[in-house]
Amino acid sequence: MNARTEFRIGPQLLEQFDRNRRRMQALYATLPDDAYFGRPIPLRNPLVFYEGHVPAFSHAQLVRKVLGGAAIDESLEHLFARGIDPHESTTGAKARGNEADEWPDRADVAAFRDEADRRVRAAIERVLDDPDGPLEVVHRILEHETMHHETLMYLWHALPFEDKRPPDGYAPDIGGAPPQQAMVEVPVGRAQLGVARDELPFAWDNELPTHAEHVPAFRIQRHKVTNAEYLEFVEAGGYRDQRWWKSEDWAWLREHAIEHPHFWQRDGQAWSWRGMFGPVALPPAWPVWVTHAEASAYARWRGMALPTEGQYQRAALGDPDGPQRRFPWGEEAPQEHHGNFGFKSYDPQPSGSHPDGASAWGVEDLVGNGWEWTATPFAPFPGFVPMPEYPEYSADFFDGQHYVMKGASPATVVELLRPSFRNWFRPRYPYVFAGFRCVGGAGR
Ligand code: AVJ
Ligand code: FE
């Protein structure tokens, strides 16, 4: 049975579609009107945009482009067509504020969403009934939506606390003292990067094709860098010492008067973490979430470096006794006890909470609890070909201004946990649920 037939069995894709739509609508249902038209992150679109964008994208890709279906409303389809991270230096971006006058009524967006959902759902059923149907497009729209669930959580995090309510019974898992940090030795070996087209029912163009990379022996931290460790850097004056920062990162610190991670705030003498639903006294064992710029500065301060994508892959998936693993813990499908992903939490969890998810070398939390920054600029693998129906998906970001992130955050769905999945962001975009660990050096 090949991957294609395997994925043809059963209605999983339709169930995923329904689950995705339910998750997003449940999220929006809790949102007061002025927040709906607000822009929690000044450089991103207001929340109203994403409620239209996800159904518009699915409809454009599957119903219109592939199946040749009719338009619902050309002007709404155009309005909601595209939304990626604008450049940090974009000027004239609106600050927080209400843009209700500039967008369609909430009820009109909901009507467009429901009609697009109805047509997309019918199209998915048609594709699943046709043995030669374009299944890849179904995967593409499902994964596109789930990536937006995560980027929506970044926006949600930025909403004022009074605009959101925690689900019943939710409380962040604060933990106690951080686990002992340690350097783990990973022997020389080969890392498989990317994936062969026929190995999976779907992969994005930037994951294709596959190649092996020779990775010399290296040492990597067992745990992601915790708040407690990062606090040492902050208290040592790391944000005031130009030596640790690249010139553009130093300029960014000065321009915005940045003195600590975006997820932290100072309350008098004490530090807090700005959680999803409220501040909590800085949990020492949580992985720190920071920009690539801050991660790089910390690593330099410790006399270490960020791992390359190949080193991450080796640390996460290398196996002394066989071929590269599917997940750090082996071949078993991801479960809750393996890590903090799949909307298990709205916040980080203490480092050391998921020993069952450790890699062959004993490195923990490589998948979940925050993406991991790598030192590798986002670039095409040799033999890259842009996806014909969506050529800008990756290619627009091969500009040396984005870095590869691997792993997963609490807001990453399990469907994205495959070894070849690559995420990327700008090095000074502060909203991402991403942390890091260091390699090499004589440090800890
Ligand atoms: C892959 C998460 C960087 O949100 O900017 C969504 C995914 N692209 N719609 C992003 C994406 C177009 C993308 N990331
Ligand atoms: Fe999108």
Short mmCIF file of C-alpha atoms and ligand atoms in Angstrom, two decimals:
data_model
loop_
_atom_site.label_atom_id
_atom_site.label_comp_id
_atom_site.label_asym_id
_atom_site.label_seq_id
_atom_site.Cartn_x
_atom_site.Cartn_y
_atom_site.Cartn_z
CA MET A 1 0.00 0.00 0.00
CA ASN A 2 1.58 3.29 -1.00
CA ALA A 3 1.10 6.61 0.71
CA ARG A 4 -1.57 7.66 -1.75
CA THR A 5 -3.89 4.72 -1.17
CA GLU A 6 -3.26 4.90 2.54
CA PHE A 7 -4.56 8.45 2.62
CA ARG A 8 -7.51 7.65 0.38
CA ILE A 9 -9.03 5.35 2.96
CA GLY A 10 -11.59 6.89 5.24
CA PRO A 11 -12.81 10.42 5.62
CA GLN A 12 -9.86 11.77 7.64
CA LEU A 13 -9.36 14.73 5.36
CA LEU A 14 -12.98 15.78 5.59
CA GLU A 15 -12.83 15.36 9.35
CA GLN A 16 -9.70 17.48 9.45
CA PHE A 17 -11.46 20.15 7.41
CA ASP A 18 -14.44 20.19 9.78
CA ARG A 19 -12.22 20.19 12.86
CA ASN A 20 -10.14 23.06 11.48
CA ARG A 21 -13.19 25.16 10.66
CA ARG A 22 -14.70 24.48 14.07
CA ARG A 23 -11.49 25.45 15.88
CA MET A 24 -11.20 28.74 14.04
CA GLN A 25 -14.87 29.67 14.37
CA ALA A 26 -14.87 28.83 18.07
CA LEU A 27 -11.93 31.16 18.50
CA TYR A 28 -13.58 34.02 16.62
CA ALA A 29 -16.91 33.48 18.38
CA THR A 30 -15.37 34.71 21.63
CA LEU A 31 -14.18 37.98 20.11
CA PRO A 32 -15.95 41.30 20.82
CA ASP A 33 -16.68 43.43 17.73
CA ASP A 34 -14.10 46.12 18.33
CA ALA A 35 -11.40 43.51 18.77
CA TYR A 36 -12.63 41.81 15.56
CA PHE A 37 -11.79 44.95 13.60
CA GLY A 38 -8.64 45.68 15.58
CA ARG A 39 -5.04 45.02 14.70
CA PRO A 40 -3.36 43.37 17.72
CA ILE A 41 -0.01 43.26 15.89
CA PRO A 42 0.44 46.59 14.13
CA LEU A 43 2.26 45.14 11.10
CA ARG A 44 -0.21 42.33 10.48
CA ASN A 45 -3.73 42.62 9.13
CA PRO A 46 -6.66 43.12 11.53
CA LEU A 47 -8.35 39.94 12.80
CA VAL A 48 -11.27 40.35 10.37
CA PHE A 49 -8.85 39.66 7.51
CA TYR A 50 -7.93 36.15 8.68
CA GLU A 51 -11.54 35.10 9.11
CA GLY A 52 -11.99 35.84 5.40
CA HIS A 53 -8.54 34.78 4.24
CA VAL A 54 -8.63 31.10 5.22
CA PRO A 55 -11.90 30.26 3.43
CA ALA A 56 -10.96 32.54 0.50
CA PHE A 57 -7.63 30.78 0.04
CA SER A 58 -9.21 27.31 0.19
CA HIS A 59 -11.88 28.35 -2.27
CA ALA A 60 -9.38 29.98 -4.63
CA GLN A 61 -7.00 27.02 -4.62
CA LEU A 62 -9.40 24.10 -4.73
CA VAL A 63 -12.71 25.28 -6.13
CA ARG A 64 -11.61 27.93 -8.59
CA LYS A 65 -8.08 27.09 -9.72
CA VAL A 66 -8.21 23.31 -9.73
CA LEU A 67 -11.86 22.48 -10.31
CA GLY A 68 -12.70 25.55 -12.39
CA GLY A 69 -15.60 26.60 -10.17
CA ALA A 70 -17.38 29.96 -10.12
CA ALA A 71 -16.65 32.99 -7.98
CA ILE A 72 -18.66 33.77 -4.86
CA ASP A 73 -17.80 37.47 -4.73
CA GLU A 74 -14.81 38.68 -6.74
CA SER A 75 -14.16 41.70 -4.61
CA LEU A 76 -14.20 39.80 -1.28
CA GLU A 77 -12.08 37.06 -2.81
CA HIS A 78 -9.54 39.66 -3.86
CA LEU A 79 -9.63 41.45 -0.50
CA PHE A 80 -8.93 38.23 1.39
CA ALA A 81 -6.46 36.72 -1.06
CA ARG A 82 -3.13 37.15 0.62
CA GLY A 83 -1.68 37.95 4.02
CA ILE A 84 1.91 37.31 4.94
CA ASP A 85 4.23 38.99 7.39
CA PRO A 86 4.93 42.51 6.20
CA HIS A 87 8.41 43.89 6.56
CA GLU A 88 9.22 45.12 10.05
CA SER A 89 10.20 48.51 8.68
CA THR A 90 6.95 48.99 6.77
CA THR A 91 5.94 52.52 7.53
CA GLY A 92 2.46 53.91 7.80
CA ALA A 93 1.18 50.66 9.28
CA LYS A 94 -1.75 51.33 11.54
CA ALA A 95 -1.32 51.07 15.23
CA ARG A 96 -3.91 49.31 17.36
CA GLY A 97 -7.25 50.78 16.53
CA ASN A 98 -10.57 50.00 15.09
CA GLU A 99 -10.91 49.67 11.35
CA ALA A 100 -14.57 48.75 11.12
CA ASP A 101 -15.17 51.44 8.46
CA GLU A 102 -12.57 50.00 6.13
CA TRP A 103 -13.70 46.38 6.15
CA PRO A 104 -16.92 44.56 5.25
CA ASP A 105 -19.50 44.05 8.01
CA ARG A 106 -18.82 41.13 10.30
CA ALA A 107 -22.06 39.45 9.14
CA ASP A 108 -21.00 39.78 5.49
CA VAL A 109 -17.65 38.19 6.23
CA ALA A 110 -19.45 35.36 8.06
CA ALA A 111 -21.80 34.85 5.08
CA PHE A 112 -18.85 34.73 2.67
CA ARG A 113 -17.03 32.32 4.99
CA ASP A 114 -20.03 29.99 5.23
CA GLU A 115 -20.59 29.94 1.47
CA ALA A 116 -16.90 29.30 0.76
CA ASP A 117 -16.84 26.55 3.41
CA ARG A 118 -19.90 24.90 1.86
CA ARG A 119 -18.35 24.90 -1.63
CA VAL A 120 -14.93 23.79 -0.41
CA ARG A 121 -16.42 20.96 1.62
CA ALA A 122 -18.41 19.72 -1.38
CA ALA A 123 -15.26 19.97 -3.51
CA ILE A 124 -13.27 17.92 -0.98
CA GLU A 125 -15.96 15.22 -1.10
CA ARG A 126 -15.75 15.21 -4.88
CA VAL A 127 -11.97 14.89 -4.82
CA LEU A 128 -12.12 12.04 -2.30
CA ASP A 129 -14.65 10.17 -4.47
CA ASP A 130 -12.45 10.44 -7.56
CA PRO A 131 -9.54 7.97 -7.58
CA ASP A 132 -7.52 10.47 -9.66
CA GLY A 133 -8.69 13.56 -7.78
CA PRO A 134 -6.12 16.23 -6.86
CA LEU A 135 -5.58 15.16 -3.26
CA GLU A 136 -2.49 17.35 -2.89
CA VAL A 137 -4.63 20.45 -3.14
CA VAL A 138 -6.78 19.23 -0.28
CA HIS A 139 -3.69 18.71 1.85
CA ARG A 140 -2.42 22.12 0.83
CA ILE A 141 -5.53 23.99 1.92
CA LEU A 142 -5.79 22.01 5.16
CA GLU A 143 -2.17 22.74 6.07
CA HIS A 144 -2.52 26.37 5.05
CA GLU A 145 -5.44 26.72 7.44
CA THR A 146 -3.65 25.05 10.34
CA MET A 147 -0.61 27.29 9.88
CA HIS A 148 -2.97 30.23 10.17
CA HIS A 149 -4.40 28.76 13.38
CA GLU A 150 -0.92 29.13 14.77
CA THR A 151 -0.27 32.63 13.41
CA LEU A 152 -3.72 33.56 14.77
CA MET A 153 -2.55 32.48 18.21
CA TYR A 154 0.30 34.97 17.87
CA LEU A 155 -2.29 37.68 17.24
CA TRP A 156 -4.46 36.37 20.07
CA HIS A 157 -1.51 36.55 22.40
CA ALA A 158 -1.21 40.26 21.57
CA LEU A 159 -4.89 40.98 22.33
CA PRO A 160 -5.64 42.83 25.57
CA PHE A 161 -6.46 40.32 28.32
CA GLU A 162 -9.97 41.73 28.69
CA ASP A 163 -10.79 40.71 25.10
CA LYS A 164 -10.26 36.99 25.70
CA ARG A 165 -11.33 34.35 28.18
CA PRO A 166 -9.46 31.13 29.00
CA PRO A 167 -11.35 27.92 28.25
CA ASP A 168 -12.93 26.34 31.35
CA GLY A 169 -10.33 24.77 33.56
CA TYR A 170 -7.30 26.12 31.70
CA ALA A 171 -4.35 27.17 33.84
CA PRO A 172 -0.73 27.45 32.71
CA ASP A 173 1.65 24.75 33.99
CA ILE A 174 4.24 26.85 35.82
CA GLY A 175 6.56 24.13 37.12
CA GLY A 176 9.38 24.58 39.60
CA ALA A 177 13.14 24.87 39.28
CA PRO A 178 14.55 24.37 35.79
CA PRO A 179 16.12 21.01 34.93
CA GLN A 180 19.91 20.83 34.90
CA GLN A 181 21.16 22.03 31.50
CA ALA A 182 23.73 19.73 29.87
CA MET A 183 25.65 19.35 26.63
CA VAL A 184 24.84 16.17 24.72
CA GLU A 185 27.31 14.68 22.25
CA VAL A 186 25.94 13.86 18.80
CA PRO A 187 28.39 11.75 16.79
CA VAL A 188 29.32 12.39 13.16
CA GLY A 189 26.66 11.20 10.73
CA ARG A 190 24.35 12.10 7.90
CA ALA A 191 21.17 14.10 8.24
CA GLN A 192 18.36 13.68 5.75
CA LEU A 193 16.98 17.05 4.78
CA GLY A 194 13.77 17.35 2.83
CA VAL A 195 11.72 14.49 1.49
CA ALA A 196 11.21 12.66 -1.81
CA ARG A 197 8.01 13.60 -3.59
CA ASP A 198 6.61 10.05 -3.55
CA GLU A 199 7.37 9.43 0.12
CA LEU A 200 4.48 11.48 1.46
CA PRO A 201 0.94 12.29 0.30
CA PHE A 202 1.88 15.97 0.56
CA ALA A 203 4.86 18.22 1.18
CA TRP A 204 5.39 21.92 0.52
CA ASP A 205 7.77 22.88 -2.28
CA ASN A 206 10.49 24.01 0.17
CA GLU A 207 10.68 20.44 1.60
CA LEU A 208 11.50 18.95 -1.83
CA PRO A 209 13.57 17.17 -2.96
CA THR A 210 15.58 15.24 -0.40
CA HIS A 211 19.34 15.26 0.12
CA ALA A 212 21.78 14.02 2.75
CA GLU A 213 24.06 16.35 4.64
CA HIS A 214 27.28 15.25 6.31
CA VAL A 215 27.19 16.56 9.88
CA PRO A 216 30.44 16.42 11.89
CA ALA A 217 30.20 15.49 15.58
CA PHE A 218 28.88 18.34 17.73
CA ARG A 219 27.50 19.06 21.21
CA ILE A 220 24.02 20.43 21.78
CA GLN A 221 22.06 21.51 24.83
CA ARG A 222 19.73 18.87 26.25
CA HIS A 223 17.03 21.45 26.99
CA LYS A 224 15.92 24.60 25.27
CA VAL A 225 17.35 27.68 26.93
CA THR A 226 15.06 28.44 29.88
CA ASN A 227 13.88 31.77 31.26
CA ALA A 228 16.24 31.21 34.23
CA GLU A 229 19.26 30.84 31.94
CA TYR A 230 18.25 33.73 29.73
CA LEU A 231 17.72 35.95 32.77
CA GLU A 232 21.44 35.63 33.48
CA PHE A 233 22.12 37.23 30.09
CA VAL A 234 19.62 40.03 30.73
CA GLU A 235 21.00 40.68 34.22
CA ALA A 236 24.58 40.61 32.94
CA GLY A 237 23.66 43.58 30.76
CA GLY A 238 23.46 41.57 27.55
CA TYR A 239 20.97 44.00 25.99
CA ARG A 240 23.35 46.90 26.59
CA ASP A 241 26.50 45.32 25.18
CA GLN A 242 26.93 45.69 21.45
CA ARG A 243 29.52 42.89 21.32
CA TRP A 244 26.86 40.16 21.27
CA TRP A 245 24.67 41.64 18.55
CA LYS A 246 24.89 41.84 14.76
CA SER A 247 24.77 45.45 13.64
CA GLU A 248 21.20 45.29 12.29
CA ASP A 249 20.05 43.58 15.50
CA TRP A 250 21.79 46.19 17.64
CA ALA A 251 20.11 48.92 15.61
CA TRP A 252 16.75 47.22 16.21
CA LEU A 253 17.34 47.10 19.99
CA ARG A 254 18.22 50.81 20.08
CA GLU A 255 15.42 51.91 17.76
CA HIS A 256 12.73 50.19 19.84
CA ALA A 257 14.46 50.51 23.24
CA ILE A 258 14.29 46.73 23.69
CA GLU A 259 15.71 45.50 26.99
CA HIS A 260 14.18 42.05 27.36
CA PRO A 261 12.17 39.42 25.46
CA HIS A 262 8.78 40.44 24.07
CA PHE A 263 7.06 37.77 26.22
CA TRP A 264 8.49 39.26 29.42
CA GLN A 265 7.48 42.32 31.35
CA ARG A 266 9.06 43.96 34.35
CA ASP A 267 6.80 44.62 37.35
CA GLY A 268 8.90 46.75 39.67
CA GLN A 269 11.78 44.50 40.69
CA ALA A 270 10.12 41.30 39.47
CA TRP A 271 9.80 39.76 36.03
CA SER A 272 6.59 38.34 34.60
CA TRP A 273 5.76 36.29 31.53
CA ARG A 274 2.91 37.67 29.47
CA GLY A 275 0.83 34.51 29.19
CA MET A 276 -2.05 34.00 26.79
CA PHE A 277 -4.67 34.89 29.38
CA GLY A 278 -2.70 36.91 31.91
CA PRO A 279 0.73 37.58 33.36
CA VAL A 280 2.47 35.00 35.55
CA ALA A 281 5.61 35.40 37.67
CA LEU A 282 8.42 34.43 35.29
CA PRO A 283 8.45 30.60 35.26
CA PRO A 284 12.14 29.70 35.53
CA ALA A 285 11.74 26.32 33.84
CA TRP A 286 9.82 27.51 30.78
CA PRO A 287 11.81 27.82 27.59
CA VAL A 288 12.40 31.47 26.79
CA TRP A 289 10.66 32.60 23.59
CA VAL A 290 12.72 35.16 21.71
CA THR A 291 13.62 36.45 18.28
CA HIS A 292 16.43 34.98 16.20
CA ALA A 293 18.40 38.14 16.97
CA GLU A 294 18.11 37.59 20.74
CA ALA A 295 18.82 33.85 20.45
CA SER A 296 21.97 34.58 18.44
CA ALA A 297 23.16 37.21 20.92
CA TYR A 298 22.66 34.86 23.87
CA ALA A 299 24.53 32.05 22.11
CA ARG A 300 27.43 34.36 21.33
CA TRP A 301 27.53 35.55 24.96
CA ARG A 302 27.80 31.91 26.12
CA GLY A 303 30.53 31.22 23.55
CA MET A 304 28.19 28.99 21.62
CA ALA A 305 26.08 29.16 18.44
CA LEU A 306 22.63 28.26 17.13
CA PRO A 307 22.42 24.84 15.47
CA THR A 308 22.26 24.66 11.72
CA GLU A 309 19.22 22.99 10.18
CA GLY A 310 21.38 19.88 9.57
CA GLN A 311 22.49 19.80 13.21
CA TYR A 312 18.91 20.15 14.41
CA GLN A 313 17.90 17.28 12.15
CA ARG A 314 20.76 15.09 13.45
CA ALA A 315 20.02 15.93 17.11
CA ALA A 316 16.29 15.34 16.66
CA LEU A 317 16.09 12.41 14.30
CA GLY A 318 19.52 10.75 14.10
CA ASP A 319 19.62 7.17 15.33
CA PRO A 320 22.86 5.30 16.15
CA ASP A 321 21.18 2.01 15.23
CA GLY A 322 19.37 2.75 12.01
CA PRO A 323 18.05 5.23 9.50
CA GLN A 324 16.76 8.63 10.47
CA ARG A 325 13.71 8.49 12.72
CA ARG A 326 10.31 9.91 11.93
CA PHE A 327 10.04 11.66 15.30
CA PRO A 328 12.67 12.19 18.00
CA TRP A 329 11.07 9.41 20.08
CA GLY A 330 10.82 6.99 17.14
CA GLU A 331 8.06 5.94 14.76
CA GLU A 332 5.09 6.13 17.13
CA ALA A 333 2.43 8.69 16.20
CA PRO A 334 2.68 11.88 18.29
CA GLN A 335 0.87 11.65 21.63
CA GLU A 336 0.35 14.17 24.39
CA HIS A 337 3.16 12.73 26.50
CA HIS A 338 5.70 13.35 23.71
CA GLY A 339 5.56 17.12 23.83
CA ASN A 340 3.69 20.40 24.04
CA PHE A 341 2.05 20.66 20.60
CA GLY A 342 -1.39 20.20 19.05
CA PHE A 343 -3.06 22.91 21.18
CA LYS A 344 -2.23 21.02 24.36
CA SER A 345 -1.53 24.37 26.05
CA TYR A 346 -1.80 28.08 25.32
CA ASP A 347 1.56 28.73 26.95
CA PRO A 348 4.91 26.97 27.28
CA GLN A 349 5.33 24.12 29.76
CA PRO A 350 8.36 23.50 32.00
CA SER A 351 11.45 22.13 30.29
CA GLY A 352 11.96 18.54 31.29
CA SER A 353 8.21 17.77 31.20
CA HIS A 354 8.44 15.43 28.20
CA PRO A 355 11.24 12.90 28.73
CA ASP A 356 9.21 10.44 26.60
CA GLY A 357 9.78 12.73 23.63
CA ALA A 358 13.59 12.67 23.92
CA SER A 359 15.67 11.88 20.84
CA ALA A 360 18.04 8.92 20.50
CA TRP A 361 20.77 11.05 22.11
CA GLY A 362 18.57 12.17 24.99
CA VAL A 363 17.88 15.68 23.73
CA GLU A 364 14.46 16.80 24.98
CA ASP A 365 11.56 18.88 23.67
CA LEU A 366 12.84 19.06 20.10
CA VAL A 367 9.27 18.83 18.84
CA GLY A 368 6.94 21.07 20.82
CA ASN A 369 7.07 23.78 23.51
CA GLY A 370 8.17 26.39 20.97
CA TRP A 371 9.78 26.27 17.53
CA GLU A 372 13.56 26.24 17.52
CA TRP A 373 15.54 28.87 15.67
CA THR A 374 18.37 27.60 13.49
CA ALA A 375 21.39 29.43 12.13
CA THR A 376 20.27 28.50 8.60
CA PRO A 377 18.78 31.17 6.35
CA PHE A 378 15.61 29.95 4.63
CA ALA A 379 16.72 28.92 1.14
CA PRO A 380 15.70 26.35 -1.47
CA PHE A 381 17.12 22.82 -1.39
CA PRO A 382 19.09 21.84 -4.51
CA GLY A 383 16.54 20.92 -7.17
CA PHE A 384 13.80 23.18 -5.76
CA VAL A 385 10.83 23.79 -8.04
CA PRO A 386 8.11 26.25 -6.98
CA MET A 387 4.62 24.79 -6.63
CA PRO A 388 2.89 25.64 -9.92
CA GLU A 389 -0.46 26.63 -8.38
CA TYR A 390 1.11 28.63 -5.56
CA PRO A 391 4.61 29.61 -6.65
CA GLU A 392 5.03 32.44 -4.15
CA TYR A 393 4.46 30.27 -1.06
CA SER A 394 8.17 29.77 -0.34
CA ALA A 395 10.03 31.50 -3.15
CA ASP A 396 9.02 34.99 -2.00
CA PHE A 397 10.97 34.38 1.22
CA PHE A 398 14.27 33.14 -0.23
CA ASP A 399 15.76 36.56 0.38
CA GLY A 400 18.30 35.97 3.15
CA GLN A 401 15.95 37.84 5.49
CA HIS A 402 14.30 34.76 7.00
CA TYR A 403 15.66 31.89 9.11
CA VAL A 404 14.53 28.28 9.29
CA MET A 405 12.66 27.22 12.41
CA LYS A 406 12.17 23.53 13.21
CA GLY A 407 10.09 21.58 15.70
CA ALA A 408 6.71 22.85 16.86
CA SER A 409 4.95 25.14 19.29
CA PRO A 410 1.90 24.47 21.49
CA ALA A 411 -0.18 25.90 18.61
CA THR A 412 1.20 23.58 15.90
CA VAL A 413 -1.11 20.74 14.80
CA VAL A 414 0.24 17.18 14.68
CA GLU A 415 -0.16 17.05 10.89
CA LEU A 416 2.79 19.47 10.63
CA LEU A 417 5.15 17.44 12.81
CA ARG A 418 6.75 15.54 9.89
CA PRO A 419 10.57 15.55 9.73
CA SER A 420 10.78 17.63 6.56
CA PHE A 421 8.45 20.46 7.59
CA ARG A 422 10.22 23.82 7.63
CA ASN A 423 8.94 27.04 9.12
CA TRP A 424 10.56 30.45 8.72
CA PHE A 425 10.32 34.00 10.03
CA ARG A 426 12.27 37.24 10.01
CA PRO A 427 15.04 37.42 12.62
CA ARG A 428 13.49 40.33 14.53
CA TYR A 429 9.79 39.39 14.36
CA PRO A 430 9.02 39.16 18.08
CA TYR A 431 5.61 37.46 18.12
CA VAL A 432 6.55 33.92 17.14
CA PHE A 433 6.27 31.09 19.67
CA ALA A 434 9.93 30.20 19.22
CA GLY A 435 12.86 29.47 21.47
CA PHE A 436 16.26 27.93 20.88
CA ARG A 437 19.10 25.82 22.18
CA CYS A 438 22.83 26.21 21.60
CA VAL A 439 25.54 24.03 20.11
CA GLY A 440 29.28 23.71 20.54
CA GLY A 441 31.58 25.73 22.66
CA ALA A 442 33.08 24.89 25.98
CA GLY A 443 30.06 26.37 27.79
CA ARG A 444 27.34 24.48 29.62
C1 AVJ B 1 5.08 29.36 6.85
C2 AVJ B 1 4.05 30.26 8.80
C3 AVJ B 1 5.82 31.47 7.68
O1 AVJ B 1 2.17 32.56 8.01
O2 AVJ B 1 3.76 33.64 7.04
C4 AVJ B 1 0.20 31.28 5.45
C5 AVJ B 1 2.47 30.40 6.23
N1 AVJ B 1 1.82 31.47 4.04
N2 AVJ B 1 -0.28 31.86 4.35
C6 AVJ B 1 3.14 32.60 7.26
C7 AVJ B 1 1.52 31.05 5.27
C8 AVJ B 1 0.70 32.00 3.48
C9 AVJ B 1 3.64 31.30 6.59
N3 AVJ B 1 4.63 30.61 7.48
FE FE B 2 -2.28 32.53 4.12
#
